[in-house]
Coordinates of C-alpha atoms in Angstrom, one line a residue:
X27 CA -0.1 -18.1 -20.3
X28 CA -2.6 -16.6 -17.8
X29 CA -5.1 -18.7 -15.9
X30 CA -8.7 -18.5 -16.4
X31 CA -11.2 -16.9 -13.9
X32 CA -13.7 -18.2 -11.6
X33 CA -13.6 -21.6 -13.2
X34 CA -16.7 -23.9 -12.7
X35 CA -16.4 -26.4 -9.9
X36 CA -16.8 -29.1 -12.3
X37 CA -14.0 -27.8 -14.2
X38 CA -11.7 -27.5 -11.4
X39 CA -12.4 -31.0 -10.0
X40 CA -11.5 -32.5 -13.4
X41 CA -8.3 -30.4 -13.7
X42 CA -7.2 -31.7 -10.2
X43 CA -8.0 -35.2 -11.3
X44 CA -5.4 -35.3 -14.1
X45 CA -2.1 -36.7 -13.5
X46 CA 0.9 -34.5 -12.6
X47 CA -1.5 -31.5 -11.9
X48 CA -1.6 -30.1 -8.6
X49 CA -4.2 -27.7 -7.1
X50 CA -2.0 -26.7 -4.3
X51 CA -0.9 -23.1 -3.8
X52 CA 2.8 -23.4 -3.0
X53 CA 4.2 -26.8 -2.2
X54 CA 6.9 -25.7 -0.2
X55 CA 9.4 -28.6 0.4
X56 CA 11.3 -26.7 3.0
X57 CA 8.3 -26.7 5.5
X58 CA 8.9 -28.6 8.8
X59 CA 6.3 -30.8 10.3
X60 CA 4.8 -27.8 12.1
X61 CA 4.1 -26.2 8.7
X62 CA 6.6 -23.6 9.1
X63 CA 8.9 -22.5 6.4
X64 CA 12.6 -22.0 6.9
X65 CA 11.9 -18.2 7.1
X66 CA 9.4 -18.9 9.9
X67 CA 6.2 -18.2 7.8
X68 CA 3.5 -20.7 7.9
X69 CA 2.8 -22.5 4.5
X70 CA -0.4 -22.9 3.0
X71 CA -1.1 -26.1 1.2
X72 CA -4.6 -25.7 -0.3
X73 CA -4.5 -29.3 -1.3
X74 CA -8.4 -29.6 -0.8
X75 CA -9.5 -26.1 -1.9
X76 CA -11.0 -27.5 -5.1
X77 CA -13.7 -29.3 -3.1
X78 CA -14.7 -26.1 -1.4
X79 CA -14.0 -23.2 -3.6
X80 CA -17.2 -21.2 -4.1
X81 CA -18.9 -22.8 -1.1
X82 CA -19.5 -21.4 2.4
X83 CA -17.2 -22.9 5.1
X84 CA -17.2 -22.2 8.9
X85 CA -16.8 -18.5 9.4
X86 CA -16.6 -17.7 5.6
X87 CA -19.3 -16.7 3.1
X88 CA -19.1 -18.4 -0.3
X89 CA -18.3 -15.0 -1.7
X90 CA -15.2 -14.8 0.3
X91 CA -13.3 -17.1 -2.1
X92 CA -13.4 -14.2 -4.8
X93 CA -12.2 -11.3 -3.0
X94 CA -12.3 -9.0 -6.0
X95 CA -16.1 -10.3 -6.9
X96 CA -17.3 -11.9 -10.0
X97 CA -15.8 -9.2 -12.1
X98 CA -12.4 -8.7 -10.4
X99 CA -11.0 -12.0 -9.1
X100 CA -8.7 -14.4 -11.1
X101 CA -9.0 -18.0 -10.1
X102 CA -5.1 -18.3 -10.4
X103 CA -3.1 -18.5 -7.2
X104 CA 0.2 -19.4 -8.4
X105 CA 3.3 -17.7 -9.5
X106 CA 2.2 -14.8 -11.8
X107 CA -1.3 -14.4 -10.5
X108 CA -0.7 -10.8 -9.7
X109 CA -0.2 -10.2 -13.4
X110 CA -3.8 -11.6 -14.4
X111 CA -6.4 -9.5 -16.2
X112 CA -9.9 -9.3 -14.3
X113 CA -12.8 -11.2 -15.9
X114 CA -14.1 -7.6 -16.8
X115 CA -11.5 -7.1 -19.3
X116 CA -12.6 -10.1 -21.2
X117 CA -16.2 -9.0 -20.8
X118 CA -15.5 -5.5 -22.3
X119 CA -13.3 -6.9 -25.1
X120 CA -10.3 -5.0 -23.8
X121 CA -7.7 -7.8 -23.8
X122 CA -5.6 -6.6 -26.6
X123 CA -5.4 -2.9 -25.0
X124 CA -4.5 -4.7 -21.6
X125 CA -1.7 -6.7 -23.2
X126 CA -0.1 -3.6 -24.6
X127 CA -0.7 -1.7 -21.5
X128 CA 1.3 -4.4 -19.7
X129 CA 4.0 -4.3 -22.1
X130 CA 4.3 -0.6 -21.3
X131 CA 4.6 -1.4 -17.6
X132 CA 7.1 -4.1 -18.1
X133 CA 9.5 -2.6 -20.7
X134 CA 12.6 -0.2 -20.2
X135 CA 12.1 3.2 -21.4
X136 CA 15.0 4.9 -23.3
X137 CA 16.2 8.2 -24.4
X138 CA 15.8 6.9 -28.1
X139 CA 14.5 3.9 -28.9
X140 CA 11.2 2.3 -30.8
X141 CA 8.6 5.0 -30.7
X142 CA 6.6 3.2 -27.8
X143 CA 9.3 3.0 -25.3
X144 CA 11.0 6.4 -26.1
X145 CA 11.1 9.4 -23.9
X146 CA 13.1 8.6 -20.8
X147 CA 14.5 11.7 -18.8
X148 CA 16.1 13.8 -18.8
X149 CA 16.0 12.9 -15.0
X150 CA 14.2 9.9 -13.9
X151 CA 13.4 7.9 -10.8
X152 CA 13.3 4.7 -12.7
X153 CA 13.5 3.6 -16.3
X154 CA 10.7 1.2 -16.1
X155 CA 7.6 0.8 -13.9
X156 CA 8.2 -2.9 -12.9
X157 CA 11.5 -2.0 -11.4
X158 CA 9.6 -0.7 -8.5
X159 CA 6.7 -3.4 -8.5
X160 CA 8.5 -6.7 -8.8
X161 CA 6.0 -9.1 -9.9
X162 CA 3.4 -6.5 -9.9
X163 CA 3.6 -6.5 -6.1
X164 CA 4.9 -4.6 -3.2
X165 CA 8.5 -3.4 -3.5
X166 CA 11.2 -5.4 -1.7
X167 CA 13.4 -4.4 1.2
X168 CA 17.0 -3.6 0.1
X169 CA 20.4 -2.6 2.0
X170 CA 21.3 0.1 -0.2
X171 CA 19.6 2.6 -2.5
X172 CA 20.3 1.6 -6.1
X173 CA 17.8 2.5 -8.7
X174 CA 19.0 0.2 -11.4
X175 CA 18.4 -2.7 -8.9
X176 CA 15.3 -4.5 -9.9
X177 CA 12.5 -4.9 -7.1
X178 CA 13.9 -1.8 -5.1
X179 CA 10.5 -0.2 -4.9
X180 CA 11.8 2.7 -2.8
X181 CA 11.0 6.1 -3.3
X182 CA 13.2 8.8 -1.4
X183 CA 11.3 11.3 0.7
X184 CA 13.2 14.4 1.3
X185 CA 11.7 17.1 3.5
X186 CA 12.2 20.1 6.0
X187 CA 11.5 18.4 9.5
X188 CA 8.8 20.5 11.2
X189 CA 9.3 19.5 14.8
X190 CA 13.0 18.7 15.6
X191 CA 15.7 17.1 13.6
X192 CA 13.7 13.7 13.3
X193 CA 10.3 14.5 12.8
X194 CA 8.1 12.6 10.5
X195 CA 6.3 15.8 9.6
X196 CA 7.3 18.8 7.4
X197 CA 7.1 20.1 3.7
X198 CA 9.0 18.5 0.9
X199 CA 11.9 20.2 0.0
X200 CA 11.8 22.5 -3.5
X201 CA 15.2 21.6 -4.8
X202 CA 14.2 18.1 -5.9
X203 CA 11.1 16.7 -7.3
X204 CA 8.5 15.0 -4.6
X205 CA 9.8 11.7 -6.1
X206 CA 13.6 12.4 -5.9
X207 CA 15.5 11.4 -8.9
X208 CA 18.7 9.5 -8.9
X209 CA 19.0 9.0 -12.6
X210 CA 19.6 11.1 -15.6
X211 CA 20.5 10.8 -19.3
X212 CA 23.6 12.3 -20.9
X213 CA 24.7 15.1 -20.7
X214 CA 23.1 15.8 -17.5
X215 CA 23.7 14.7 -13.9
X216 CA 21.2 13.1 -11.6
X217 CA 19.5 15.5 -9.2
X218 CA 20.7 13.4 -6.3
X219 CA 24.0 11.0 -6.7
X220 CA 23.4 7.6 -5.5
X221 CA 26.8 7.4 -3.9
X222 CA 25.7 10.0 -1.3
X223 CA 22.7 8.1 -0.1
X224 CA 23.4 6.0 2.9
X225 CA 20.9 3.3 4.1
X226 CA 21.2 1.0 7.0
X227 CA 18.9 -1.1 9.0
X228 CA 18.9 -0.8 12.7
X229 CA 17.5 -3.1 15.4
X230 CA 15.0 -2.1 17.9
X231 CA 16.3 -2.7 21.4
X232 CA 13.3 -1.9 23.3
X233 CA 9.8 -0.9 22.5
X234 CA 8.7 2.7 23.2
X235 CA 5.3 1.5 24.5
X236 CA 6.9 -1.2 26.9
X237 CA 6.0 -4.3 25.3
X238 CA 8.7 -6.8 25.8
X239 CA 10.5 -8.3 22.7
X240 CA 9.4 -11.7 23.4
X241 CA 6.0 -13.1 23.8
X242 CA 4.6 -14.5 27.0
X243 CA 5.3 -17.9 26.0
X244 CA 8.8 -17.1 25.5
X245 CA 8.9 -16.9 21.6
X246 CA 11.1 -13.7 20.4
X247 CA 10.6 -11.4 17.8
X248 CA 12.9 -8.9 16.2
X249 CA 12.0 -5.4 14.5
X250 CA 14.3 -3.4 12.3
X251 CA 14.0 0.2 10.9
X252 CA 16.1 2.2 8.5
X253 CA 18.2 5.0 9.0
X254 CA 18.5 7.1 6.0
X255 CA 20.7 10.0 5.1
X256 CA 21.9 11.8 1.9
X257 CA 25.1 14.1 1.9
X258 CA 24.6 17.6 0.7
X259 CA 27.1 17.5 -1.8
X260 CA 25.2 14.7 -3.5
X261 CA 22.5 17.2 -4.6
X262 CA 23.2 18.6 -8.1
X263 CA 20.9 21.5 -7.5
X264 CA 21.4 25.5 -7.3
X265 CA 20.9 26.1 -4.6
X266 CA 21.7 23.0 -2.4
X267 CA 18.9 22.3 0.1
X268 CA 19.5 22.5 3.9
X269 CA 17.7 21.5 7.1
X270 CA 16.7 18.1 5.9
X271 CA 15.1 14.9 7.1
X272 CA 14.8 11.7 5.3
X273 CA 12.3 8.8 4.9
X274 CA 11.8 5.8 2.5
X275 CA 8.5 4.8 1.1
X276 CA 8.0 1.7 -1.0
X277 CA 5.6 0.8 -3.8
X278 CA 2.4 -1.2 -3.2
X279 CA 1.0 -3.9 -5.0
X280 CA -1.0 -2.6 -8.2
X281 CA -3.6 -5.7 -8.4
X282 CA -7.3 -4.8 -7.5
X283 CA -6.8 -0.8 -7.5
X284 CA -9.6 -0.7 -10.2
X285 CA -12.0 -2.1 -7.7
X286 CA -11.0 0.6 -5.0
X287 CA -11.6 3.1 -7.6
X288 CA -15.2 1.9 -7.9
X289 CA -16.2 2.2 -4.2
X290 CA -18.5 5.0 -4.0
X291 CA -17.7 8.2 -2.1
X292 CA -21.0 7.9 0.0
X293 CA -19.6 4.5 1.3
X294 CA -16.3 6.3 2.1
X295 CA -18.1 9.1 4.0
X296 CA -20.1 6.4 5.8
X297 CA -16.9 4.6 6.9
X298 CA -15.5 8.1 8.3
X299 CA -18.9 8.7 10.2
X300 CA -19.0 5.1 11.8
X301 CA -15.3 5.3 13.0
X302 CA -16.1 9.1 14.2
X303 CA -19.2 8.0 15.9
X304 CA -17.3 5.0 17.8
X305 CA -14.8 7.4 19.0
X306 CA -17.2 10.1 20.4
X307 CA -19.2 7.0 22.2
X308 CA -15.8 6.2 23.8
X309 CA -15.1 9.6 24.8
X310 CA -12.3 10.1 22.5
X311 CA -11.2 13.3 20.6
X312 CA -11.9 12.1 17.0
X313 CA -9.3 14.5 15.6
X314 CA -6.7 12.3 17.2
X315 CA -7.9 9.1 15.2
X316 CA -9.3 10.7 12.0
X317 CA -7.1 13.0 10.1
X318 CA -8.6 16.3 10.6
X319 CA -7.3 17.3 7.1
X320 CA -9.6 15.0 5.7
X321 CA -12.4 14.8 8.4
X322 CA -14.0 17.8 10.1
X323 CA -15.2 16.0 13.3
X324 CA -17.2 19.3 14.4
X325 CA -19.4 19.1 10.9
X326 CA -19.1 15.5 10.8
X327 CA -18.1 15.7 7.2
X328 CA -15.2 16.2 4.9
X329 CA -12.7 18.7 5.5
X330 CA -12.3 21.4 3.2
X331 CA -14.7 23.1 0.5
X332 CA -15.1 21.7 -2.9
X333 CA -16.4 25.1 -4.3
X334 CA -13.0 26.7 -3.9
X335 CA -12.2 24.8 -7.2
X336 CA -8.6 23.7 -6.0
X337 CA -7.2 20.8 -3.9
X338 CA -7.9 21.3 -0.3
X339 CA -8.9 19.2 2.6
X340 CA -10.3 15.9 1.5
X341 CA -11.0 17.4 -1.9
X342 CA -9.0 16.8 -5.1
X343 CA -9.3 18.8 -8.3
X344 CA -9.3 16.4 -11.4
X345 CA -7.8 17.4 -14.9
X346 CA -11.2 18.6 -15.9
X347 CA -11.9 20.7 -12.8
X348 CA -14.3 18.0 -11.2
X349 CA -13.7 18.1 -7.2
X350 CA -13.7 14.4 -5.9
X351 CA -12.6 12.7 -2.6
X352 CA -8.9 11.5 -2.2
X353 CA -8.3 7.8 -1.8
X354 CA -5.1 6.7 -3.3
X355 CA -1.5 6.7 -2.1
X356 CA -0.3 6.5 1.4
X357 CA -0.7 10.0 2.0
X358 CA -4.2 9.8 0.0
X359 CA -3.2 12.6 -2.4
X360 CA -5.3 11.4 -5.4
X361 CA -8.9 11.0 -6.2
X362 CA -9.0 8.8 -9.1
X363 CA -6.8 6.0 -10.4
X364 CA -7.1 7.6 -13.8
X365 CA -5.7 10.9 -12.5
X366 CA -3.2 9.5 -9.9
X367 CA -1.2 6.7 -8.7
X368 CA -0.1 4.9 -11.8
X369 CA -1.1 7.4 -14.2
X370 CA 0.9 9.9 -12.4
X371 CA 3.9 7.5 -12.2
X372 CA 4.2 6.9 -15.7
X373 CA 4.8 10.6 -16.2
X374 CA 7.0 11.2 -13.1
X375 CA 9.0 7.8 -12.6
X376 CA 10.5 7.5 -16.2
X377 CA 9.6 11.1 -17.0
X378 CA 7.7 10.4 -20.1
X379 CA 5.6 13.3 -21.4
X380 CA 2.1 12.9 -23.0
X381 CA -0.5 15.4 -24.3
X382 CA -2.2 15.8 -21.0
X383 CA 1.3 16.4 -19.4
X384 CA 3.4 18.0 -22.0
X385 CA 5.9 19.0 -19.8
X386 CA 9.0 17.6 -17.7
X387 CA 9.0 16.4 -14.0
X388 CA 11.9 18.6 -13.0
X389 CA 12.8 21.4 -10.6
X390 CA 14.0 25.0 -11.0
X391 CA 17.0 24.1 -8.9
X392 CA 18.1 21.3 -11.0
X393 CA 17.7 23.2 -14.1
X394 CA 19.7 26.0 -13.0
X395 CA 22.7 23.8 -11.8
X396 CA 22.7 21.9 -15.2
X397 CA 22.6 25.4 -17.1
X398 CA 25.8 26.4 -15.2
X399 CA 27.7 23.2 -15.4
X400 CA 30.6 23.5 -17.5
X401 CA 30.9 19.7 -18.4
X402 CA 27.3 19.7 -19.3
X403 CA 27.7 22.8 -21.6
X404 CA 30.8 21.4 -23.2
X405 CA 29.0 18.1 -23.9
X406 CA 26.0 19.8 -25.8
X407 CA 28.2 22.2 -27.7
X408 CA 29.8 19.1 -29.2
X409 CA 26.5 17.9 -30.6
X410 CA 25.0 20.3 -32.9
X411 CA 21.8 17.9 -33.1
X412 CA 21.1 18.6 -29.4
X413 CA 17.8 20.2 -28.6
X414 CA 19.6 22.4 -26.1
X415 CA 22.3 23.4 -28.9
X416 CA 20.5 26.8 -29.5
X417 CA 23.0 29.0 -31.4
X418 CA 26.0 26.9 -30.0
X419 CA 27.4 29.4 -27.8
X420 CA 28.0 28.6 -24.2
X421 CA 25.5 31.4 -23.3
X422 CA 23.0 30.2 -25.8
X423 CA 23.3 26.6 -24.6
X424 CA 23.0 27.7 -20.8
X425 CA 19.8 29.7 -21.8
X426 CA 18.3 26.5 -23.6
X427 CA 19.1 24.2 -20.7
X428 CA 17.7 26.5 -18.4
X429 CA 14.6 27.1 -20.3
X430 CA 13.7 23.7 -21.2
X431 CA 14.4 21.9 -17.9
X432 CA 12.8 24.5 -15.7
X433 CA 9.1 23.5 -14.8
X434 CA 8.5 27.2 -14.1
X435 CA 8.6 27.9 -17.8
X436 CA 6.0 26.6 -20.2
X437 CA 8.5 24.5 -21.8
X438 CA 6.6 23.4 -24.9
X439 CA 6.0 27.0 -25.9
X440 CA 9.3 28.6 -25.2
X441 CA 11.5 29.5 -28.4
X442 CA 14.0 26.8 -27.4
X443 CA 11.8 24.0 -27.7
X444 CA 11.6 21.5 -30.3
X445 CA 10.3 18.6 -28.1
X446 CA 6.9 16.6 -28.7
X447 CA 4.9 14.6 -26.2
X448 CA 6.6 11.1 -26.0
X449 CA 3.6 8.9 -25.1
X450 CA 0.6 8.7 -27.6
X451 CA -2.9 9.0 -26.2
X452 CA -3.7 5.8 -27.5
X453 CA -0.7 4.3 -25.5
X454 CA -1.8 5.9 -22.4
X455 CA -5.2 4.7 -22.7
X456 CA -3.9 1.3 -22.9
X457 CA -1.9 1.7 -20.0
X458 CA -4.9 2.5 -18.1
X459 CA -6.8 -0.2 -19.3
X460 CA -4.1 -2.5 -17.9
X461 CA -3.8 -0.8 -14.7
X462 CA -7.5 -0.7 -13.9
X463 CA -7.8 -4.3 -15.2
X464 CA -5.5 -6.0 -12.7
X465 CA -7.3 -8.8 -11.1
X466 CA -7.1 -9.9 -7.3
X467 CA -6.2 -13.7 -6.7
X468 CA -8.8 -16.0 -5.2
X469 CA -8.7 -16.7 -1.5
X470 CA -7.1 -19.9 -0.4
X471 CA -7.7 -22.6 2.5
X472 CA -10.8 -21.1 3.8
X473 CA -11.8 -24.5 4.7
X474 CA -8.8 -24.9 6.9
X475 CA -9.8 -24.9 10.6
X476 CA -6.7 -23.0 11.4
X477 CA -7.5 -20.1 9.1
X478 CA -11.0 -20.3 10.4
X479 CA -9.7 -19.8 14.1
X480 CA -7.4 -17.1 12.5
X481 CA -10.3 -15.0 11.0
X482 CA -12.1 -15.3 14.5
X483 CA -9.1 -14.0 16.3
X484 CA -8.4 -11.3 14.0
X485 CA -11.7 -10.0 14.4
X486 CA -11.9 -10.4 18.1
X487 CA -8.8 -8.6 18.9
X488 CA -9.9 -5.5 16.8
X489 CA -7.8 -5.7 13.6
X490 CA -11.0 -5.5 11.7
X491 CA -11.7 -2.0 13.1
X492 CA -9.1 -0.7 10.6
X493 CA -8.7 -3.5 8.1
X494 CA -12.3 -3.7 7.2
X495 CA -13.0 -6.8 5.3
X496 CA -16.0 -5.9 3.0
X497 CA -17.1 -3.2 0.7
X498 CA -19.6 -3.0 -2.3
X499 CA -18.6 -1.2 -5.3
X500 CA -21.2 1.4 -6.9
X501 CA -22.3 1.9 -10.3
X502 CA -18.8 2.6 -11.1
X503 CA -19.4 5.6 -13.3
X504 CA -15.3 6.2 -13.1
X505 CA -13.6 9.4 -14.1
X506 CA -11.6 9.4 -17.2
X507 CA -9.2 12.1 -18.7
X508 CA -10.2 14.0 -21.9
X509 CA -7.9 11.7 -24.2
X510 CA -10.3 8.8 -23.2
X511 CA -13.5 10.5 -23.2
X512 CA -13.0 12.6 -26.5
X513 CA -11.9 9.6 -28.4
X514 CA -14.8 7.3 -27.2
X515 CA -12.7 4.8 -25.4
X516 CA -13.6 2.7 -22.4
X517 CA -12.0 1.4 -19.4
X518 CA -13.0 -2.0 -17.5
X519 CA -15.9 -1.4 -14.9
X520 CA -16.8 -3.2 -11.5
X521 CA -20.3 -2.2 -10.7
X522 CA -21.9 -3.6 -7.6
X523 CA -19.2 -6.2 -6.6
X524 CA -18.9 -7.3 -3.2
X525 CA -15.2 -7.1 -2.5
X526 CA -12.9 -8.1 0.4
X527 CA -9.8 -5.8 0.3
X528 CA -9.3 -5.6 4.1
X529 CA -8.9 -1.7 4.4
X530 CA -11.1 1.0 5.7
X531 CA -9.5 3.4 3.1
X532 CA -8.8 6.0 6.0
X533 CA -5.6 7.0 7.4
X534 CA -4.2 6.3 10.8
X535 CA -1.0 6.9 12.8
X536 CA 1.2 4.2 14.2
X537 CA 4.0 6.4 15.5
X538 CA 6.6 3.9 14.5
X539 CA 10.5 5.0 15.0
X540 CA 11.6 6.8 11.9
X541 CA 8.0 6.5 10.7
X542 CA 6.2 7.5 7.5
X543 CA 6.4 11.0 6.2
X544 CA 3.3 13.0 7.3
X545 CA 2.7 10.5 10.1
X546 CA -0.8 9.6 8.8
X547 CA -0.9 6.6 6.5
X548 CA -3.8 5.0 4.5
X549 CA -4.8 1.5 5.9
X550 CA -3.0 -1.0 3.2
X551 CA -5.3 -3.6 1.7
X552 CA -4.3 -7.1 2.9
X553 CA -6.0 -9.1 -0.1
X554 CA -3.5 -11.3 -1.9
X555 CA -0.5 -10.4 0.1
X556 CA 0.0 -14.0 1.2
X557 CA 1.0 -14.7 -2.2
X558 CA 3.8 -12.0 -2.3
X559 CA 6.8 -14.6 -2.1
X560 CA 5.8 -16.6 -5.1
X561 CA 5.1 -13.5 -7.2
X562 CA 7.8 -11.0 -6.1
X563 CA 10.4 -13.2 -4.2
X564 CA 9.8 -11.1 -1.0
X565 CA 7.4 -10.8 1.7
X566 CA 8.3 -7.5 3.2
X567 CA 5.5 -5.4 4.6
X568 CA 4.5 -2.0 5.9
X569 CA 5.3 1.4 4.2
X570 CA 9.1 1.1 4.0
X571 CA 9.4 -3.0 3.9
X572 CA 10.6 -2.8 7.5
X573 CA 8.5 -5.7 8.3
X574 CA 10.0 -8.9 6.9
X575 CA 6.9 -11.1 8.0
X576 CA 3.3 -10.9 9.4
X577 CA 4.5 -10.8 13.1
X578 CA 6.9 -8.2 12.7
X579 CA 4.2 -6.1 10.8
X580 CA 1.8 -6.5 13.5
X581 CA 4.1 -5.8 16.4
X582 CA 5.3 -2.5 14.8
X583 CA 1.6 -1.5 15.4
X584 CA 2.3 -1.6 18.9
X585 CA 5.7 0.2 19.0
X586 CA 4.1 3.1 20.7
X587 CA 1.2 3.5 23.1
X588 CA 0.1 6.4 21.1
X589 CA -0.4 4.2 18.1
X590 CA -4.0 4.0 16.8
X591 CA -3.7 0.3 16.9
X592 CA -1.8 -0.2 20.0
X593 CA -4.7 -1.9 21.9
X594 CA -5.3 -4.5 19.4
X595 CA -1.5 -5.2 19.1
X596 CA -1.2 -5.8 22.8
X597 CA -4.2 -8.2 22.5
X598 CA -2.3 -10.0 19.8
X599 CA 0.9 -10.1 22.0
X600 CA -0.9 -11.9 24.8
X601 CA -2.5 -14.6 22.6
X602 CA -1.2 -18.2 22.8
X603 CA 1.2 -19.1 20.1
X604 CA -1.4 -21.4 18.5
X605 CA -3.6 -18.3 18.0
X606 CA -0.9 -16.1 16.8
X607 CA 0.0 -18.5 14.1
X608 CA -3.8 -18.9 13.1
X609 CA -3.8 -15.2 12.6
X610 CA -0.9 -15.4 10.5
X611 CA -2.1 -18.1 8.4
X612 CA -5.5 -16.4 7.9
X613 CA -3.5 -13.4 6.5
X614 CA -1.7 -15.6 4.1
X615 CA -5.0 -17.2 2.9
X616 CA -7.1 -14.0 2.0

């Protein structure tokens, strides 16, 4: 059962007075006398939170206890809090829709099952959304790539390297989908065979920047990074790809994304302009620090032209042809939560079609390979009920397979087709209600002197220059697809909320070894991340889970002197241990 939201302080006090009820966040019996857990993470007790929640403390405003604002914060700070609905859900009487959307997120899709959960495949990345988002949070680090492993939030990135064999940059290959699939339903073979995927974790022996692998006071830290390769023979495509590079990207937490969707474009633009002005004042080349694909330093405005009527620069074309500014995903490829991120994933992860995406997420190269595969044709030939059966001849089956699996054909208007969209409009609306309705957990321990010192140091060394604490949402005139608008349906709204996500909603470059594809990465929100372990069972951070704790995440920011964050990482490196620990405790409290 979900906790209530923004409880009155009198109710909190009375609850905490009851026998056997604890208001602590995470009573970690493995903590030592210094407050460190067996994993080296500083625990937060929150024992006296109820006395201070909603009140200003040294260094914190009263509103900072509620990082999602009045309409977006849950009071819950224990296991399961990432799953909570926002107060806006209840205010809009959308709880039933939220619950059904949650069920769609958590259940496995199958090829043939109940009407609500059918439609898997014919190729897929995962069979459910929650496979990639354990506990609704960030994916966890794994030692081998197995799609069926719960909590493995990894997406494979397969691309042609632009500048040398190990370049982070270059276009995606066309032989497999942008989110490469390693699963398929019978009789098909997966586009990539998992047995041919090789993943290992290597230790950094020396920082490219020259920073030592131990702090000046002698405390050591360790950094690891992934080495990924895929055998060419593992690709069930025709043709097989060549000249390849590989990266991993992990899923991020889902909570609070509706609030990020509610930040006005004018506010995003003002942040770009603020950072551009700071770089210019310091005599730096703005294009080296703000992605020129998104920001035109010469014009001091968005890159691209919205009048072109197609995605370009910072502009994204929504399903109804509106042009909006990109803000979602690491690469900032989407402009609206309702036309990207989870809305996109419900289609391209389990490959479940719907009325606004009535086609399959596949490639021509995979369709061609399946249409030529003798074993595939033989299995279809033995099943006259198969939608690929056609006239039952090898040639007829081959033509049907090629036509139905190939995205370059209009799959739902070709003569071999007898498919129908698999997810109803109502179900998809419920899923959008759920996704936009996930709350941010309340902050903890803001009354703690160490946390207060941690915030002070976090700001002093410059972390907040990218991990901007505070935003204000606008009217939240959210964009919605036609299936919502035409049916007079609604989604939760978050107008005029003061929120604390700790992100500037911009991209930066860290130049890590085997870094992120595309080099530029949106600043990940930090809110709620301190509760990852009790929600997901893991605390891995950064885009590919290479950081196993906060210290490693921070030090990866200083791997190269070219990193946009090297200067503040160097400052963190030179802090006394008490201040480093304070920063970590602060990060675990917001």
